[in-house]
């Protein structure tokens, strides 16, 4: 972990990370996208199958849904810093398929120094955690997303408000089912709320 340097220096250094075992089966680490500094920082869980192959966060199906939600909330994705709590894809092989496996607490903890270094460099005005894993990584304890979504659940060590919302994959799982529209609208509303926190009242 470089003690100085910008996000690009972190992005280069993460290729040598052996902080946990997830680096070995993964194609590559997936660091972040977006400008630094940035007013709004979004934290996801871990890269998915597409992200693992492309090396970029949120470029697969969940990323497309996130783009749609950001657009509907009036937030320009190109101005947002997007990252994940865990930088390597954790998966289980089933034949030719690689199935997403939720990262464990040890993976989140092992990856936390990267997230802390990003927070310091990006210096956001608001952090949005997409789902429970991101919330755990940023605020250090578990939350129930269904209970706290859309609210500020705490602050980073630097006093930056942390808002929690649903993970786009959780919304995606409802597609074609009852509740999809409400879940997507909820995500849009939470992103709108996060953007509003950046504006003086
Ligand atoms: N899900 C995440 O949490 N992050 C990604 O980058 C892609 C899917």
mmCIF file of C-alpha atoms and ligand atoms in Angstrom:
data_model
loop_
_atom_site.group_PDB
_atom_site.id
_atom_site.type_symbol
_atom_site.label_atom_id
_atom_site.label_comp_id
_atom_site.label_asym_id
_atom_site.label_seq_id
_atom_site.Cartn_x
_atom_site.Cartn_y
_atom_site.Cartn_z
ATOM 1 C CA UNK A 1 0.000 0.000 0.000
ATOM 2 C CA UNK A 2 1.667 3.265 -1.077
ATOM 3 C CA UNK A 3 1.657 5.765 1.790
ATOM 4 C CA UNK A 4 1.491 8.679 -0.621
ATOM 5 C CA UNK A 5 0.465 9.170 -4.218
ATOM 6 C CA UNK A 6 -2.925 9.464 -5.823
ATOM 7 C CA UNK A 7 -5.659 6.959 -6.638
ATOM 8 C CA UNK A 8 -3.751 5.884 -9.763
ATOM 9 C CA UNK A 9 -0.843 4.871 -7.528
ATOM 10 C CA UNK A 10 -3.243 2.765 -5.443
ATOM 11 C CA UNK A 11 -4.748 1.283 -8.611
ATOM 12 C CA UNK A 12 -1.289 0.131 -9.750
ATOM 13 C CA UNK A 13 -0.276 -1.152 -6.330
ATOM 14 C CA UNK A 14 -3.395 -3.276 -5.814
ATOM 15 C CA UNK A 15 -2.128 -5.754 -8.438
ATOM 16 C CA UNK A 16 0.466 -6.909 -5.907
ATOM 17 C CA UNK A 17 -2.062 -7.284 -3.050
ATOM 18 C CA UNK A 18 -1.908 -10.636 -1.272
ATOM 19 C CA UNK A 19 -3.934 -9.488 1.747
ATOM 20 C CA UNK A 20 -6.280 -12.459 1.381
ATOM 21 C CA UNK A 21 -6.563 -15.496 -0.875
ATOM 22 C CA UNK A 22 -9.056 -14.026 -3.357
ATOM 23 C CA UNK A 23 -6.350 -12.718 -5.701
ATOM 24 C CA UNK A 24 -5.332 -16.232 -6.833
ATOM 25 C CA UNK A 25 -8.423 -17.437 -8.744
ATOM 26 C CA UNK A 26 -9.456 -13.938 -9.876
ATOM 27 C CA UNK A 27 -8.461 -12.645 -13.303
ATOM 28 C CA UNK A 28 -7.280 -9.336 -11.878
ATOM 29 C CA UNK A 29 -8.121 -6.842 -9.143
ATOM 30 C CA UNK A 30 -10.839 -4.331 -9.928
ATOM 31 C CA UNK A 31 -10.146 -1.001 -8.312
ATOM 32 C CA UNK A 32 -12.330 2.005 -9.036
ATOM 33 C CA UNK A 33 -13.678 4.356 -11.665
ATOM 34 C CA UNK A 34 -14.349 8.044 -11.612
ATOM 35 C CA UNK A 35 -12.601 11.254 -10.700
ATOM 36 C CA UNK A 36 -10.686 12.043 -7.556
ATOM 37 C CA UNK A 37 -11.447 14.117 -5.679
ATOM 38 C CA UNK A 38 -15.202 13.572 -6.113
ATOM 39 C CA UNK A 39 -18.182 14.896 -4.169
ATOM 40 C CA UNK A 40 -20.065 11.604 -4.287
ATOM 41 C CA UNK A 41 -18.484 8.202 -3.604
ATOM 42 C CA UNK A 42 -20.431 4.978 -4.152
ATOM 43 C CA UNK A 43 -19.196 1.740 -2.616
ATOM 44 C CA UNK A 44 -20.360 -1.647 -3.889
ATOM 45 C CA UNK A 45 -19.650 -5.158 -2.643
ATOM 46 C CA UNK A 46 -17.125 -6.794 -4.963
ATOM 47 C CA UNK A 47 -16.581 -7.050 -8.714
ATOM 48 C CA UNK A 48 -18.790 -9.518 -10.569
ATOM 49 C CA UNK A 49 -17.927 -11.889 -13.391
ATOM 50 C CA UNK A 50 -17.932 -9.186 -16.091
ATOM 51 C CA UNK A 51 -15.970 -6.732 -13.936
ATOM 52 C CA UNK A 52 -13.375 -9.411 -13.139
ATOM 53 C CA UNK A 53 -12.756 -9.932 -16.850
ATOM 54 C CA UNK A 54 -12.857 -6.230 -17.811
ATOM 55 C CA UNK A 55 -10.986 -4.840 -14.816
ATOM 56 C CA UNK A 56 -13.573 -2.071 -14.300
ATOM 57 C CA UNK A 57 -16.246 -1.755 -11.586
ATOM 58 C CA UNK A 58 -19.963 -1.817 -12.370
ATOM 59 C CA UNK A 59 -19.765 -2.610 -16.077
ATOM 60 C CA UNK A 60 -21.980 -5.734 -15.944
ATOM 61 C CA UNK A 61 -25.754 -6.109 -15.426
ATOM 62 C CA UNK A 62 -25.723 -4.512 -11.940
ATOM 63 C CA UNK A 63 -23.715 -1.625 -13.364
ATOM 64 C CA UNK A 64 -26.275 -1.055 -16.102
ATOM 65 C CA UNK A 65 -29.035 -0.931 -13.522
ATOM 66 C CA UNK A 66 -26.966 1.465 -11.419
ATOM 67 C CA UNK A 67 -26.476 3.684 -14.494
ATOM 68 C CA UNK A 68 -30.229 3.714 -15.027
ATOM 69 C CA UNK A 69 -30.841 4.645 -11.377
ATOM 70 C CA UNK A 70 -28.173 7.365 -11.384
ATOM 71 C CA UNK A 71 -29.662 8.798 -14.596
ATOM 72 C CA UNK A 72 -33.171 8.795 -13.104
ATOM 73 C CA UNK A 73 -31.808 10.505 -9.976
ATOM 74 C CA UNK A 74 -30.196 13.201 -12.111
ATOM 75 C CA UNK A 75 -26.674 12.204 -11.066
ATOM 76 C CA UNK A 76 -23.966 12.190 -13.737
ATOM 77 C CA UNK A 77 -22.033 8.914 -13.383
ATOM 78 C CA UNK A 78 -18.889 10.460 -14.853
ATOM 79 C CA UNK A 79 -18.644 12.728 -11.790
ATOM 80 C CA UNK A 80 -19.058 9.893 -9.275
ATOM 81 C CA UNK A 81 -16.232 7.885 -7.730
ATOM 82 C CA UNK A 82 -17.251 4.212 -7.848
ATOM 83 C CA UNK A 83 -15.477 1.490 -5.941
ATOM 84 C CA UNK A 84 -16.046 -1.776 -4.099
ATOM 85 C CA UNK A 85 -15.498 -2.975 -0.530
ATOM 86 C CA UNK A 86 -13.553 -5.972 -1.860
ATOM 87 C CA UNK A 87 -11.324 -5.637 -4.904
ATOM 88 C CA UNK A 88 -11.291 -9.241 -6.152
ATOM 89 C CA UNK A 89 -14.169 -11.365 -7.437
ATOM 90 C CA UNK A 90 -15.090 -14.192 -5.069
ATOM 91 C CA UNK A 91 -16.796 -17.013 -6.906
ATOM 92 C CA UNK A 92 -17.594 -20.700 -7.001
ATOM 93 C CA UNK A 93 -17.055 -22.697 -10.179
ATOM 94 C CA UNK A 94 -20.054 -24.681 -11.438
ATOM 95 C CA UNK A 95 -18.974 -26.278 -14.659
ATOM 96 C CA UNK A 96 -18.090 -23.437 -17.009
ATOM 97 C CA UNK A 97 -19.936 -20.877 -14.858
ATOM 98 C CA UNK A 98 -18.494 -18.719 -12.134
ATOM 99 C CA UNK A 99 -21.120 -18.031 -9.521
ATOM 100 C CA UNK A 100 -20.865 -14.994 -7.272
ATOM 101 C CA UNK A 101 -20.031 -15.858 -3.666
ATOM 102 C CA UNK A 102 -20.514 -13.209 -1.004
ATOM 103 C CA UNK A 103 -17.205 -12.038 0.466
ATOM 104 C CA UNK A 104 -16.625 -12.961 4.106
ATOM 105 C CA UNK A 105 -15.904 -10.547 6.937
ATOM 106 C CA UNK A 106 -12.202 -11.487 6.703
ATOM 107 C CA UNK A 107 -12.135 -10.418 3.026
ATOM 108 C CA UNK A 108 -13.818 -7.113 3.863
ATOM 109 C CA UNK A 109 -11.335 -6.516 6.682
ATOM 110 C CA UNK A 110 -8.337 -7.462 4.549
ATOM 111 C CA UNK A 111 -9.440 -5.006 1.864
ATOM 112 C CA UNK A 112 -10.321 -2.185 4.241
ATOM 113 C CA UNK A 113 -6.958 -0.379 4.056
ATOM 114 C CA UNK A 114 -7.556 0.148 0.321
ATOM 115 C CA UNK A 115 -10.958 1.656 0.975
ATOM 116 C CA UNK A 116 -9.550 3.878 3.732
ATOM 117 C CA UNK A 117 -6.815 5.075 1.371
ATOM 118 C CA UNK A 118 -9.414 5.820 -1.303
ATOM 119 C CA UNK A 119 -11.586 7.769 1.152
ATOM 120 C CA UNK A 120 -8.587 9.871 2.132
ATOM 121 C CA UNK A 121 -7.709 10.674 -1.482
ATOM 122 C CA UNK A 122 -11.206 11.099 -2.919
ATOM 123 C CA UNK A 123 -12.363 13.246 0.035
ATOM 124 C CA UNK A 124 -16.060 12.857 -0.800
ATOM 125 C CA UNK A 125 -18.849 14.974 0.665
ATOM 126 C CA UNK A 126 -21.141 11.928 0.927
ATOM 127 C CA UNK A 127 -20.518 8.170 0.782
ATOM 128 C CA UNK A 128 -23.290 5.863 -0.423
ATOM 129 C CA UNK A 129 -23.010 2.198 0.535
ATOM 130 C CA UNK A 130 -24.704 -0.111 -1.940
ATOM 131 C CA UNK A 131 -25.777 -2.974 0.312
ATOM 132 C CA UNK A 132 -24.715 -4.491 3.607
ATOM 133 C CA UNK A 133 -21.165 -5.512 2.702
ATOM 134 C CA UNK A 134 -20.282 -1.958 1.698
ATOM 135 C CA UNK A 135 -21.885 -0.616 4.889
ATOM 136 C CA UNK A 136 -19.848 -2.999 7.000
ATOM 137 C CA UNK A 137 -16.669 -1.949 5.214
ATOM 138 C CA UNK A 138 -17.310 1.774 5.597
ATOM 139 C CA UNK A 139 -18.834 2.048 9.087
ATOM 140 C CA UNK A 140 -17.339 -1.107 10.582
ATOM 141 C CA UNK A 141 -20.499 -2.853 11.752
ATOM 142 C CA UNK A 142 -23.509 -4.674 10.335
ATOM 143 C CA UNK A 143 -26.732 -2.933 9.359
ATOM 144 C CA UNK A 144 -30.016 -4.274 8.040
ATOM 145 C CA UNK A 145 -30.389 -2.576 4.683
ATOM 146 C CA UNK A 146 -34.172 -3.014 4.632
ATOM 147 C CA UNK A 147 -34.400 -1.108 7.928
ATOM 148 C CA UNK A 148 -31.951 1.714 7.304
ATOM 149 C CA UNK A 149 -32.006 2.281 3.566
ATOM 150 C CA UNK A 150 -32.239 5.902 2.558
ATOM 151 C CA UNK A 151 -30.859 7.115 5.868
ATOM 152 C CA UNK A 152 -27.506 8.358 7.077
ATOM 153 C CA UNK A 153 -26.228 5.536 9.280
ATOM 154 C CA UNK A 154 -23.027 7.137 10.461
ATOM 155 C CA UNK A 155 -19.920 8.978 9.430
ATOM 156 C CA UNK A 156 -16.506 8.027 8.154
ATOM 157 C CA UNK A 157 -13.517 8.725 10.408
ATOM 158 C CA UNK A 158 -13.325 12.129 8.695
ATOM 159 C CA UNK A 159 -16.928 13.002 9.511
ATOM 160 C CA UNK A 160 -18.360 12.343 6.049
ATOM 161 C CA UNK A 161 -22.032 11.251 6.151
ATOM 162 C CA UNK A 162 -22.625 7.653 5.106
ATOM 163 C CA UNK A 163 -25.953 6.733 3.538
ATOM 164 C CA UNK A 164 -27.022 3.152 2.895
ATOM 165 C CA UNK A 165 -29.172 1.910 0.050
ATOM 166 C CA UNK A 166 -29.932 -1.381 -1.674
ATOM 167 C CA UNK A 167 -27.349 -3.078 -3.838
ATOM 168 C CA UNK A 168 -28.327 -2.838 -7.529
ATOM 169 C CA UNK A 169 -28.011 -6.648 -7.802
ATOM 170 C CA UNK A 170 -30.725 -7.011 -5.155
ATOM 171 C CA UNK A 171 -32.973 -4.795 -7.290
ATOM 172 C CA UNK A 172 -32.017 -6.731 -10.420
ATOM 173 C CA UNK A 173 -33.055 -10.016 -8.812
ATOM 174 C CA UNK A 174 -36.606 -8.668 -8.620
ATOM 175 C CA UNK A 175 -36.822 -7.889 -12.330
ATOM 176 C CA UNK A 176 -39.977 -9.441 -13.783
ATOM 177 C CA UNK A 177 -41.368 -9.942 -10.276
ATOM 178 C CA UNK A 178 -43.639 -7.998 -7.997
ATOM 179 C CA UNK A 179 -41.734 -5.305 -6.169
ATOM 180 C CA UNK A 180 -39.213 -4.546 -8.893
ATOM 181 C CA UNK A 181 -40.557 -1.080 -9.694
ATOM 182 C CA UNK A 182 -40.732 -0.114 -6.009
ATOM 183 C CA UNK A 183 -37.186 -1.365 -5.395
ATOM 184 C CA UNK A 184 -35.818 0.575 -8.372
ATOM 185 C CA UNK A 185 -37.731 3.709 -7.339
ATOM 186 C CA UNK A 186 -36.311 3.296 -3.820
ATOM 187 C CA UNK A 187 -32.759 3.131 -5.143
ATOM 188 C CA UNK A 188 -33.353 6.226 -7.294
ATOM 189 C CA UNK A 189 -34.852 8.094 -4.347
ATOM 190 C CA UNK A 190 -31.872 7.206 -2.108
ATOM 191 C CA UNK A 191 -29.371 8.367 -4.730
ATOM 192 C CA UNK A 192 -31.335 11.603 -5.079
ATOM 193 C CA UNK A 193 -31.217 12.026 -1.294
ATOM 194 C CA UNK A 194 -27.460 11.462 -1.258
ATOM 195 C CA UNK A 195 -26.967 14.085 -3.981
ATOM 196 C CA UNK A 196 -29.177 16.511 -2.052
ATOM 197 C CA UNK A 197 -26.929 16.163 1.016
ATOM 198 C CA UNK A 198 -24.182 17.739 -1.060
ATOM 199 C CA UNK A 199 -26.192 20.880 -1.667
ATOM 200 C CA UNK A 200 -26.434 23.553 1.019
ATOM 201 C CA UNK A 201 -29.978 23.698 2.458
HETATM 202 N N1 LIG B 1 -21.472 -5.570 -7.959
HETATM 203 C C1 LIG B 1 -20.670 -4.807 -7.173
HETATM 204 O O1 LIG B 1 -20.885 -4.678 -5.971
HETATM 205 N N2 LIG B 1 -19.654 -4.190 -7.739
HETATM 206 C C2 LIG B 1 -19.377 -4.280 -9.033
HETATM 207 O O2 LIG B 1 -18.404 -3.674 -9.462
HETATM 208 C C3 LIG B 1 -20.235 -5.072 -9.833
HETATM 209 C C4 LIG B 1 -21.265 -5.706 -9.272
#
